[in-house]
Coordinates of N, CA and C and ligand atoms in Angstrom, one line a residue:
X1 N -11.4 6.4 -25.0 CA -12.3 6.2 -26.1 C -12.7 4.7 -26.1
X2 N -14.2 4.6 -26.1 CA -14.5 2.8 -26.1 C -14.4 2.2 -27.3
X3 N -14.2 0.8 -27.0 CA -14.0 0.5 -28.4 C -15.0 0.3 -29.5
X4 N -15.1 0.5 -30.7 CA -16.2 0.3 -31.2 C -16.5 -1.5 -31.7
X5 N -17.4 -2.1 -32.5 CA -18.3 -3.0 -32.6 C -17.1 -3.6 -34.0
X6 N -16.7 -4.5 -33.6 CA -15.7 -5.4 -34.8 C -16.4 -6.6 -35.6
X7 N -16.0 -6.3 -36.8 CA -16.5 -8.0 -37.4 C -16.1 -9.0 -37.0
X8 N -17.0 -10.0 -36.6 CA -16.8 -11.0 -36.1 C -17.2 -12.1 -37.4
X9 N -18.1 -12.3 -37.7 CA -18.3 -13.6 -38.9 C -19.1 -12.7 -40.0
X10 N -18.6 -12.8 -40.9 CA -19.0 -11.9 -42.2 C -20.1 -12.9 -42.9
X11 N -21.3 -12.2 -43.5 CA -22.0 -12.5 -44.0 C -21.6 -13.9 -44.9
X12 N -20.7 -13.9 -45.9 CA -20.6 -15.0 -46.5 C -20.3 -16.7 -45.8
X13 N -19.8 -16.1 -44.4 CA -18.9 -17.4 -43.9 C -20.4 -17.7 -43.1
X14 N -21.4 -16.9 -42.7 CA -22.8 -17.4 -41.8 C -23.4 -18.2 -43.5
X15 N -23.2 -17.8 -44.3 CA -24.0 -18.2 -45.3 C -23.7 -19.7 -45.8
X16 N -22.5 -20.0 -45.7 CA -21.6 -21.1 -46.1 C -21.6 -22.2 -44.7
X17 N -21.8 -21.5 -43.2 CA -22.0 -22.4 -42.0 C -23.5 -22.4 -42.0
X18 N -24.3 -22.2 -42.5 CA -25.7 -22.2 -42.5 C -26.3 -23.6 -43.6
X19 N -25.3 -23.5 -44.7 CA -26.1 -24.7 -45.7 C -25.0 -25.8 -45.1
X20 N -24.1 -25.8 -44.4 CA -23.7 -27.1 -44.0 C -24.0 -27.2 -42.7
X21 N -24.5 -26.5 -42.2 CA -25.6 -27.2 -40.8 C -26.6 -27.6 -41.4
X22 N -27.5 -27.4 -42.5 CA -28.4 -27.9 -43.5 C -28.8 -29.1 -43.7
X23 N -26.9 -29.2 -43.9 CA -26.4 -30.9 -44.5 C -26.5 -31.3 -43.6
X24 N -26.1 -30.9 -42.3 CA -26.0 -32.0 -41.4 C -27.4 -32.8 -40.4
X25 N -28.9 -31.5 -41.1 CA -29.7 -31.6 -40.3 C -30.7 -32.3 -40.8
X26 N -30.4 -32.2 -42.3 CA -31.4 -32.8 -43.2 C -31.3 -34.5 -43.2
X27 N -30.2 -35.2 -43.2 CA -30.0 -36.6 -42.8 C -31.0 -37.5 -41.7
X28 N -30.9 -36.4 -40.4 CA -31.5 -36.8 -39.6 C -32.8 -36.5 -39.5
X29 N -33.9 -35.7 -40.6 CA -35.2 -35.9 -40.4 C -35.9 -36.9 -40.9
X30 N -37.1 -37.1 -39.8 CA -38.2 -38.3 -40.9 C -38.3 -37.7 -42.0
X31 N -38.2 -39.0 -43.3 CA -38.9 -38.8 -44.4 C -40.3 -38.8 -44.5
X32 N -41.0 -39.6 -43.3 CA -42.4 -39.7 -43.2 C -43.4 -38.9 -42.5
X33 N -42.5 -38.4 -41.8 CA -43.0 -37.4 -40.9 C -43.2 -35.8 -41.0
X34 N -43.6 -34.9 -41.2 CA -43.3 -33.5 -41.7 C -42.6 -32.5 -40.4
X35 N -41.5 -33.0 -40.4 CA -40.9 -32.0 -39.1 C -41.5 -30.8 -38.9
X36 N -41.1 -30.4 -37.7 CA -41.4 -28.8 -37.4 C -40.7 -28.1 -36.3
X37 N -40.2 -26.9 -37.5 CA -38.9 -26.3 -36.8 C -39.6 -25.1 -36.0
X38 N -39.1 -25.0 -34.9 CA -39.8 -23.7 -34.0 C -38.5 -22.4 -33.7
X39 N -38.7 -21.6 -34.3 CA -38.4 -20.6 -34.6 C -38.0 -19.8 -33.1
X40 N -36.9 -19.4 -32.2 CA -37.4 -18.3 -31.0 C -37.6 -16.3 -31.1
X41 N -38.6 -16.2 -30.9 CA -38.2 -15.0 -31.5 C -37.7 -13.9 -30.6
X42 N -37.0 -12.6 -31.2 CA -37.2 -12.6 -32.6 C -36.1 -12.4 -33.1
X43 N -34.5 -13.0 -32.1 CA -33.0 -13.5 -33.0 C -33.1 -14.5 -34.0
X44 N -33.8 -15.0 -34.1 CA -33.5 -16.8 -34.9 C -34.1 -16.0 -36.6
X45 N -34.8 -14.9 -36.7 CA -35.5 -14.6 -37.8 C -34.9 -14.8 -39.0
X46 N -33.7 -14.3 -38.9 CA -32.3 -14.4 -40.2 C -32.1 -15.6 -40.8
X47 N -31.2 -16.0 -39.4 CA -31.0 -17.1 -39.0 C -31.8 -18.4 -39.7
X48 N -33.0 -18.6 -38.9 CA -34.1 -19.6 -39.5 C -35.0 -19.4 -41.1
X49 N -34.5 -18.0 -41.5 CA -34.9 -18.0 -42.9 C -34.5 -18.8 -43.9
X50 N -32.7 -18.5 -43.7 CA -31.7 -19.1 -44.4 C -31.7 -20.5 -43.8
X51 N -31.8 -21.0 -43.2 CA -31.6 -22.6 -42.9 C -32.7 -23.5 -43.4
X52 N -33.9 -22.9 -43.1 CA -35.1 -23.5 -44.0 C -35.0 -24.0 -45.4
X53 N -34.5 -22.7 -45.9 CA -34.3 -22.3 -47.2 C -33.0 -23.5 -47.8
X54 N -32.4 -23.6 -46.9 CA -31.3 -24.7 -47.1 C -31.6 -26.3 -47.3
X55 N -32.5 -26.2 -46.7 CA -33.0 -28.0 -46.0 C -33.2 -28.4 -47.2
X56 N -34.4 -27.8 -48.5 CA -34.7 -28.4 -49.7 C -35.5 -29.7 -49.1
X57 N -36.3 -29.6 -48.0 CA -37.6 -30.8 -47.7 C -38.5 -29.7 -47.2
X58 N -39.6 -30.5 -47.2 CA -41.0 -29.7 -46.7 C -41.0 -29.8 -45.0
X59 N -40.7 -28.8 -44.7 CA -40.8 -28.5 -42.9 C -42.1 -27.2 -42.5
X60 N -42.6 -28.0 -41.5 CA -43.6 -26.7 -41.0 C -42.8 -25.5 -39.8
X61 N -43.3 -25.0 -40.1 CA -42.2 -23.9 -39.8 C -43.5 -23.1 -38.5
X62 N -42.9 -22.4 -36.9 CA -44.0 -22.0 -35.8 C -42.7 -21.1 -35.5
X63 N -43.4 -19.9 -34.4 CA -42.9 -19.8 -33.4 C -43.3 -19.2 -32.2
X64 N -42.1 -19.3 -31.4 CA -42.6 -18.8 -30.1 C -41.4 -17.4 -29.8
X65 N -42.2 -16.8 -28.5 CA -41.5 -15.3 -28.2 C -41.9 -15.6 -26.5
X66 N -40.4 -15.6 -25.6 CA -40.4 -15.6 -24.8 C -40.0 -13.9 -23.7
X67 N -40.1 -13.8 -22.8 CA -38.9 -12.5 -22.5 C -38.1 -13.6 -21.4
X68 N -36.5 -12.4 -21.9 CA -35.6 -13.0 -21.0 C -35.3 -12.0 -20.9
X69 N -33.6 -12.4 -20.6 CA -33.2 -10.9 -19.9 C -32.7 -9.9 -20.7
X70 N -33.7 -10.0 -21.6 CA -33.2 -8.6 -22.7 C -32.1 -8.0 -23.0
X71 N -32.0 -6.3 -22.4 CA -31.3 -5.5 -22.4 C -30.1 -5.6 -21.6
X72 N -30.3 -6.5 -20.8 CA -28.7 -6.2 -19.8 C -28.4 -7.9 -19.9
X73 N -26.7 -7.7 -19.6 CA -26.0 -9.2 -19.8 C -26.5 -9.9 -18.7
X74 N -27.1 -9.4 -17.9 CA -26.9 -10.8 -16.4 C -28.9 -11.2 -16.8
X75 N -28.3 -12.7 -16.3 CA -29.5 -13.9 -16.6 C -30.4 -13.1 -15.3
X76 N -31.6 -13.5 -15.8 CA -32.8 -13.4 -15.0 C -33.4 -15.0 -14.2
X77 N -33.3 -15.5 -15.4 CA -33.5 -17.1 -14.9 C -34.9 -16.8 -15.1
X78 N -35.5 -15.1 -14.9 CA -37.1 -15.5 -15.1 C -37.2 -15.4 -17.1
X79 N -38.4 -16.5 -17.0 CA -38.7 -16.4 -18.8 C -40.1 -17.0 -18.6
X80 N -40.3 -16.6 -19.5 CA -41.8 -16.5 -19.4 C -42.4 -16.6 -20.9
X81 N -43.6 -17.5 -21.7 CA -44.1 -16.9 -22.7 C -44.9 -15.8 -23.3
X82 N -44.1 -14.8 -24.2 CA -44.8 -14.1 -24.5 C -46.3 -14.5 -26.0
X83 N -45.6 -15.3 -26.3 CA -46.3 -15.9 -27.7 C -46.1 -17.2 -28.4
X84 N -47.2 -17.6 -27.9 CA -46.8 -19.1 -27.4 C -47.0 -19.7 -29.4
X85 N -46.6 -21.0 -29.2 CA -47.3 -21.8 -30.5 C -48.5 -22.1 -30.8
X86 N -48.7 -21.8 -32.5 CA -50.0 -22.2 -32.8 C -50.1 -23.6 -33.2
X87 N -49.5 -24.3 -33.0 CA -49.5 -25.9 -33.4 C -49.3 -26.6 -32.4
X88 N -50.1 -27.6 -32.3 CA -49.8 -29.2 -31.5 C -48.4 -30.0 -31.7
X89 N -47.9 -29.8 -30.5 CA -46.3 -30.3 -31.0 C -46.5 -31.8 -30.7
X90 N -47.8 -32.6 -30.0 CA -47.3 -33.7 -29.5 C -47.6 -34.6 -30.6
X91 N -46.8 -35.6 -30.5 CA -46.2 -37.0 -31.6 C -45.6 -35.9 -32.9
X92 N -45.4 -35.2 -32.7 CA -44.3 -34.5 -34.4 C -42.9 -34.2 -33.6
X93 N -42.1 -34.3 -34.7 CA -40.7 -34.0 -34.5 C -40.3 -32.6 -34.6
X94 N -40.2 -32.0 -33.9 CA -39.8 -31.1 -33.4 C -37.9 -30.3 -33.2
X95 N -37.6 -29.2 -34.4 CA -36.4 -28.9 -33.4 C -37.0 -27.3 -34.0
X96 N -35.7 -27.0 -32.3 CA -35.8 -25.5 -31.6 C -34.8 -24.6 -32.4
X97 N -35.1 -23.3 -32.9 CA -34.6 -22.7 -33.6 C -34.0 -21.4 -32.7
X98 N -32.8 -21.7 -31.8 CA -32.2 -20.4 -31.4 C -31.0 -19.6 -32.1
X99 N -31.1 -18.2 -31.6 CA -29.7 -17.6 -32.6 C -28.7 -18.1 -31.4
X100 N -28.8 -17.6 -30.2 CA -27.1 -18.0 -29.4 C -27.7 -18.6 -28.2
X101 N -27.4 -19.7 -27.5 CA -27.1 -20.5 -26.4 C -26.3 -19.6 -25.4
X102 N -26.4 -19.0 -24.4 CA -25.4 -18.2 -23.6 C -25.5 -19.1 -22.2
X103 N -26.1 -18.4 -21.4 CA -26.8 -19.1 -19.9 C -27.4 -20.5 -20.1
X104 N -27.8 -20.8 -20.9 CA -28.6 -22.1 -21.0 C -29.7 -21.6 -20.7
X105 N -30.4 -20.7 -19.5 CA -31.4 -20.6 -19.1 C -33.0 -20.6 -19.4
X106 N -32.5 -19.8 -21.3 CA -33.8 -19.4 -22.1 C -33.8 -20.8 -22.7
X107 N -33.2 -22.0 -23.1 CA -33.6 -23.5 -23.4 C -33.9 -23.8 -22.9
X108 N -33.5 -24.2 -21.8 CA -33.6 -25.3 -20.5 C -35.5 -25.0 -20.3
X109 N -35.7 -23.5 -19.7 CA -37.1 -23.4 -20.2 C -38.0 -23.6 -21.4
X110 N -37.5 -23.2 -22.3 CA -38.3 -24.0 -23.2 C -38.2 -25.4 -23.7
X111 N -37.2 -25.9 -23.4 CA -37.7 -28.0 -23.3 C -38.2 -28.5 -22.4
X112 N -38.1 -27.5 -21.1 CA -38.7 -28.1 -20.3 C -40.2 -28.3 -20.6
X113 N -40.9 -26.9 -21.0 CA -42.2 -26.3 -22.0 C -42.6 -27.5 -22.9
X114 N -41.6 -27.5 -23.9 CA -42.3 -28.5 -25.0 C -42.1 -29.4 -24.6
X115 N -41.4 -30.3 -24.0 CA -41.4 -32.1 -23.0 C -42.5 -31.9 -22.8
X116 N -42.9 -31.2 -22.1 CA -44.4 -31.6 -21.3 C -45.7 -32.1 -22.0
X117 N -45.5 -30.8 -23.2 CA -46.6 -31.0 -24.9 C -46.3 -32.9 -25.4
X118 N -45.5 -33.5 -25.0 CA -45.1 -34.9 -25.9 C -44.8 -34.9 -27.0
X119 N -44.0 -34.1 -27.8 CA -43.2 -34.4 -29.3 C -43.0 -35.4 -28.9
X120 N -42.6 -36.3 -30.3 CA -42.0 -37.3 -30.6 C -40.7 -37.5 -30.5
X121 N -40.3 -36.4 -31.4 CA -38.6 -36.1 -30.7 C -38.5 -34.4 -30.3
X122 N -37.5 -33.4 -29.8 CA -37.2 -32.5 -29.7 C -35.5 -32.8 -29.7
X123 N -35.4 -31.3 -30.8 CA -33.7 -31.2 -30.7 C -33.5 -29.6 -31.1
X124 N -32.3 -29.4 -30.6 CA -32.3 -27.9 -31.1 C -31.0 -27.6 -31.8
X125 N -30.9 -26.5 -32.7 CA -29.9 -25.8 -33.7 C -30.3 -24.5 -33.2
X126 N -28.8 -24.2 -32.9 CA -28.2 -22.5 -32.4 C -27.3 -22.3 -33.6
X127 N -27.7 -21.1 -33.9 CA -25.9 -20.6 -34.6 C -25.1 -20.3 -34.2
X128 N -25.2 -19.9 -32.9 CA -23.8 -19.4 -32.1 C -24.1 -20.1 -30.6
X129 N -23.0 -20.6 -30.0 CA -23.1 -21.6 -28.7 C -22.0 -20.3 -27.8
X130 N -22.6 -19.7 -26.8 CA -21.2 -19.3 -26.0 C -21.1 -20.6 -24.8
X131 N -20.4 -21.2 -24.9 CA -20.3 -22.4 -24.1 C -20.0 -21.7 -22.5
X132 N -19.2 -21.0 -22.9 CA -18.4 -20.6 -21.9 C -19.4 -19.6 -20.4
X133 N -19.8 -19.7 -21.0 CA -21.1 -18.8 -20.2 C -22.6 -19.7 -19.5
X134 N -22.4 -21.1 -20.0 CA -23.1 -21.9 -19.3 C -23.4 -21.8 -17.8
X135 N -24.8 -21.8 -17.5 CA -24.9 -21.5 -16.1 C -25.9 -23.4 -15.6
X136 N -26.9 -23.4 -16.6 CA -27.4 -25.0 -17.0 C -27.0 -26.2 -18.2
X137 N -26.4 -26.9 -17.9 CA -26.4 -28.0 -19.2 C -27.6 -28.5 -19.7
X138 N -27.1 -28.2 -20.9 CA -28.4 -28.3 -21.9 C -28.3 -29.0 -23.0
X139 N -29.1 -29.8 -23.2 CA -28.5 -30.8 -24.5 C -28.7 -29.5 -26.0
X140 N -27.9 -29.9 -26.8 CA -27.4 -28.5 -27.8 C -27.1 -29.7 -28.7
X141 N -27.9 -30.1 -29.8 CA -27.7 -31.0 -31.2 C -26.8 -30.5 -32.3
X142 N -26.8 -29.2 -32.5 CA -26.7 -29.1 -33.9 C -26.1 -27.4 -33.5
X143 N -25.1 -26.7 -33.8 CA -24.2 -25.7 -33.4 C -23.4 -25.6 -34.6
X144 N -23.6 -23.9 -35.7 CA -23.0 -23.1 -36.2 C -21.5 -22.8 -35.9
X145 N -21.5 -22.2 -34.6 CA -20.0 -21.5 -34.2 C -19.9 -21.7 -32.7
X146 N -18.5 -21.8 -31.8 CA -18.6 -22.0 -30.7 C -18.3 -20.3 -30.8
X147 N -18.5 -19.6 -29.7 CA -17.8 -18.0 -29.7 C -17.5 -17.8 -28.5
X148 N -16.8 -17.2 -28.1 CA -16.1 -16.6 -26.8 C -17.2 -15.6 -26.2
X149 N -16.7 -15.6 -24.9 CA -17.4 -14.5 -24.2 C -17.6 -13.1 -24.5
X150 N -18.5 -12.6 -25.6 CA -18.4 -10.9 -26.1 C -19.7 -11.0 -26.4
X151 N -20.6 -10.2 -26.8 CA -21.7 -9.1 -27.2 C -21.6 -9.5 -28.4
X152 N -22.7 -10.1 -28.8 CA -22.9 -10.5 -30.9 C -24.2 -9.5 -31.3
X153 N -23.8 -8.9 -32.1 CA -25.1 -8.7 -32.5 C -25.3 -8.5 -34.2
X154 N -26.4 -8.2 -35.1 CA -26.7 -8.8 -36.4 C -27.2 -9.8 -36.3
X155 N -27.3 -9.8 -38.2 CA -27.8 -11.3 -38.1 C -29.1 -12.0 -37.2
X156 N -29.6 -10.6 -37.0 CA -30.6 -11.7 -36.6 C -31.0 -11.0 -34.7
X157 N -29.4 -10.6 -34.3 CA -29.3 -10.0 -33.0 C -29.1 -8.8 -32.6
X158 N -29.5 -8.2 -31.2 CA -29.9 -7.0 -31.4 C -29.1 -6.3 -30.2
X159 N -29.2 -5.0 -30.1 CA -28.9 -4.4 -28.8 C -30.1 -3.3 -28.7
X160 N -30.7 -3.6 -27.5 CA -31.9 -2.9 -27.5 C -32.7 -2.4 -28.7
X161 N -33.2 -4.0 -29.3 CA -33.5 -3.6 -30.5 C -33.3 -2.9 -31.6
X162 N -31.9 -2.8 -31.8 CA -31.4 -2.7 -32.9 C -30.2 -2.8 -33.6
X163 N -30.3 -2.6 -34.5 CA -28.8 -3.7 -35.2 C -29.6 -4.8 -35.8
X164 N -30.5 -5.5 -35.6 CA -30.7 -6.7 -35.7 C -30.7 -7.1 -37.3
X165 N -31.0 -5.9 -38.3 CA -30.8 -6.3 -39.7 C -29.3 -6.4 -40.1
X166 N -28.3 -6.4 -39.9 CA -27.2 -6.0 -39.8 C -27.0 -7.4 -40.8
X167 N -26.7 -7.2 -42.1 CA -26.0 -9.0 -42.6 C -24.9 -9.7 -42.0
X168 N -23.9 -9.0 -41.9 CA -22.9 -9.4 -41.1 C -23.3 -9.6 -39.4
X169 N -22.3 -10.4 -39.1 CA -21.9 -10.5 -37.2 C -21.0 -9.8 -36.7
X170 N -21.4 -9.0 -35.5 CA -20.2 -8.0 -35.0 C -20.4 -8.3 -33.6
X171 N -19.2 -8.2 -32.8 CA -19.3 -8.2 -31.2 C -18.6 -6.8 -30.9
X172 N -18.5 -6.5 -29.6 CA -18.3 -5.5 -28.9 C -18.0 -6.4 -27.4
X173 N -16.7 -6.2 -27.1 CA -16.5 -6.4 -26.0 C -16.7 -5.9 -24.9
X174 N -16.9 -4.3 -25.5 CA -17.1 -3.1 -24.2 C -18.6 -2.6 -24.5
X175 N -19.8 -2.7 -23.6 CA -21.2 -2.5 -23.9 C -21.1 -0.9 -24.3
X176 N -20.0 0.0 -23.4 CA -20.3 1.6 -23.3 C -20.4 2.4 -24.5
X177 N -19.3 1.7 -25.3 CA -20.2 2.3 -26.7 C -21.2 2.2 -27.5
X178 N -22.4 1.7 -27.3 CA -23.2 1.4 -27.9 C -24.4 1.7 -27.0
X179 N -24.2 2.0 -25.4 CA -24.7 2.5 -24.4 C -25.0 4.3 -24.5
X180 N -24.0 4.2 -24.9 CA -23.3 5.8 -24.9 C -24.2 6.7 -26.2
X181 N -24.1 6.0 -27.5 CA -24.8 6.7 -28.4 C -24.5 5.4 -29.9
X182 N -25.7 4.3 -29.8 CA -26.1 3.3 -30.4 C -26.2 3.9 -31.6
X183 N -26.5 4.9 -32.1 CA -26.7 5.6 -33.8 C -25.6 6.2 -34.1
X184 N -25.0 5.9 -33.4 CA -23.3 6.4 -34.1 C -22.4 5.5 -34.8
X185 N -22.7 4.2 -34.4 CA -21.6 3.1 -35.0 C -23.2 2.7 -35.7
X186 N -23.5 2.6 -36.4 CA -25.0 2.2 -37.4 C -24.5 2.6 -38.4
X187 N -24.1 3.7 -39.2 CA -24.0 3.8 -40.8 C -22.6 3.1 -41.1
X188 N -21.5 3.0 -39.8 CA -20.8 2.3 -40.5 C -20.4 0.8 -40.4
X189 N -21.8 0.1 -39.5 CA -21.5 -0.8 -40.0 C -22.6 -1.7 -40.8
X190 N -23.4 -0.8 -41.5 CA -24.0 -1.5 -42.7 C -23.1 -1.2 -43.7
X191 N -23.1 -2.1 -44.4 CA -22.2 -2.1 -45.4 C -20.7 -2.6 -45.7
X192 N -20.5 -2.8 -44.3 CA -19.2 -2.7 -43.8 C -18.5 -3.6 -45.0
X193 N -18.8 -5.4 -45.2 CA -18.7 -5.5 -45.6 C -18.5 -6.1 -47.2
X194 N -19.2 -5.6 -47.6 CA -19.5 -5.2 -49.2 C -18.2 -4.7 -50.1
Ligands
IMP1 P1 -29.6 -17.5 -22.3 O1 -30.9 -17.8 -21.7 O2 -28.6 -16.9 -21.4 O3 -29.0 -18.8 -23.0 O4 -29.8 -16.4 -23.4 C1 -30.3 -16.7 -24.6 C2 -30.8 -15.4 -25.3 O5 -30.2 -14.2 -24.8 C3 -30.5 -15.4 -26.8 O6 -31.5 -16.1 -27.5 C4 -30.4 -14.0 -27.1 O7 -31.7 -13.5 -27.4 C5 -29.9 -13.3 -25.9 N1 -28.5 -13.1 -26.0 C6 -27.5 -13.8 -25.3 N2 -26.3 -13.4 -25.6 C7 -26.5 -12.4 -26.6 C8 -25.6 -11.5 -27.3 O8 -24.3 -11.6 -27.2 N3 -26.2 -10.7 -28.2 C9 -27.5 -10.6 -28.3 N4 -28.4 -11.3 -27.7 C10 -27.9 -12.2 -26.8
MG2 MG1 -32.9 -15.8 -28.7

């Protein structure tokens, strides 16, 4: 029997690591300048709702949708834009709104992307960093949770598209259940923790 999908960070503790990454992000922007947070889609959605929401300053808010390697764990290295930005990023400050850092692969491409445009500055805020899985170093500003090597999803993340409303964070260490029959572990873990 595979194992099924465990709580990993419950809604309240993303809620409480979300306004103190806030704190820590809000210090560092211009007062004169109107930042602008770019969003990746479409993990960061949750994620980047609640953090905005947190800042309590005026930020212009974009995003972009790349493909990576979607549905299976192994990196592609290829990424590509699907939906690029509708704004001029160059001379504005700029940070990058990802849900998890894994491979490095899907950043590294997009700073390489926005470097080129000339922001003024660029920095990025992940909620979840799996360090451990680093394939490129990548400069990483501002980081939610460090997490071990497992399958997140909620919050924002998905397994072939779904789960992704999930409030809570769950991993699965073993993909086969969720391979096997994905609408089986669904009713019980909405709600789960309520
Ligand atoms: P990277 O290019 O390997 O760093 O991958 C980054 C992207 O892969 C993330 O923005 C996610 O969309 C996806 N990803 C990586 N790990 C997970 C996971 O455990 N669950 C869901 N999506 C993931
Ligand atoms: Mg992502």
């Amino acid at each position: 029997m595979s194992e099924k999908p465990r709580l990993m960070i419950p809604a309240a503790e993303l809620r409480s690591r979300v306004q103190a990454l806030a704190g820590e992000i809000a210090p560092t922007l211009s007062t004169s300048e109107q930042p602008l947070f770019v969003g990746v889609l479409k993990g960061c959605t949750l994620f980047m709702s609640d953090l905005v929401r947190a800042l309590h300053e005026d930020v212009e808010i974009d995003f972009i949708s790349i493909s990576s390697y979607g549905d299976t764990r192994e990196p592609s290295g290829v990424v590509k834009i699907v939906k690029d930005l509708e704004t001029d990023i160059e001379g504005r400050d700029v940070v990058i709104v990802e849900d998890i850092v894994d491979t490095g692969l899907t950043l590294n491409f997009l700073r390489t992307t926005m470097l080129q445009r000339l922001p003024r500055s660029l920095r990025t805020v992940t909620l979840l960093d799996k360090s451990a899985r680093r394939l490129v170093p990548v400069p990483l500003e501002f980081r939610g949770f460090d997490i071990p090597d497992v399958f997140v999803l909620g919050y924002g993340m998905d397994w072939q598209g779904k789960l992704r409303n999930l409030e809570d964070l769950f991993c699965v260490s073993d993909l086969s259940v969720l391979i096997e029959d994905p609408q089986a572990v669904s009713p019980a873990l909405f709600g789960l923790s309520e």
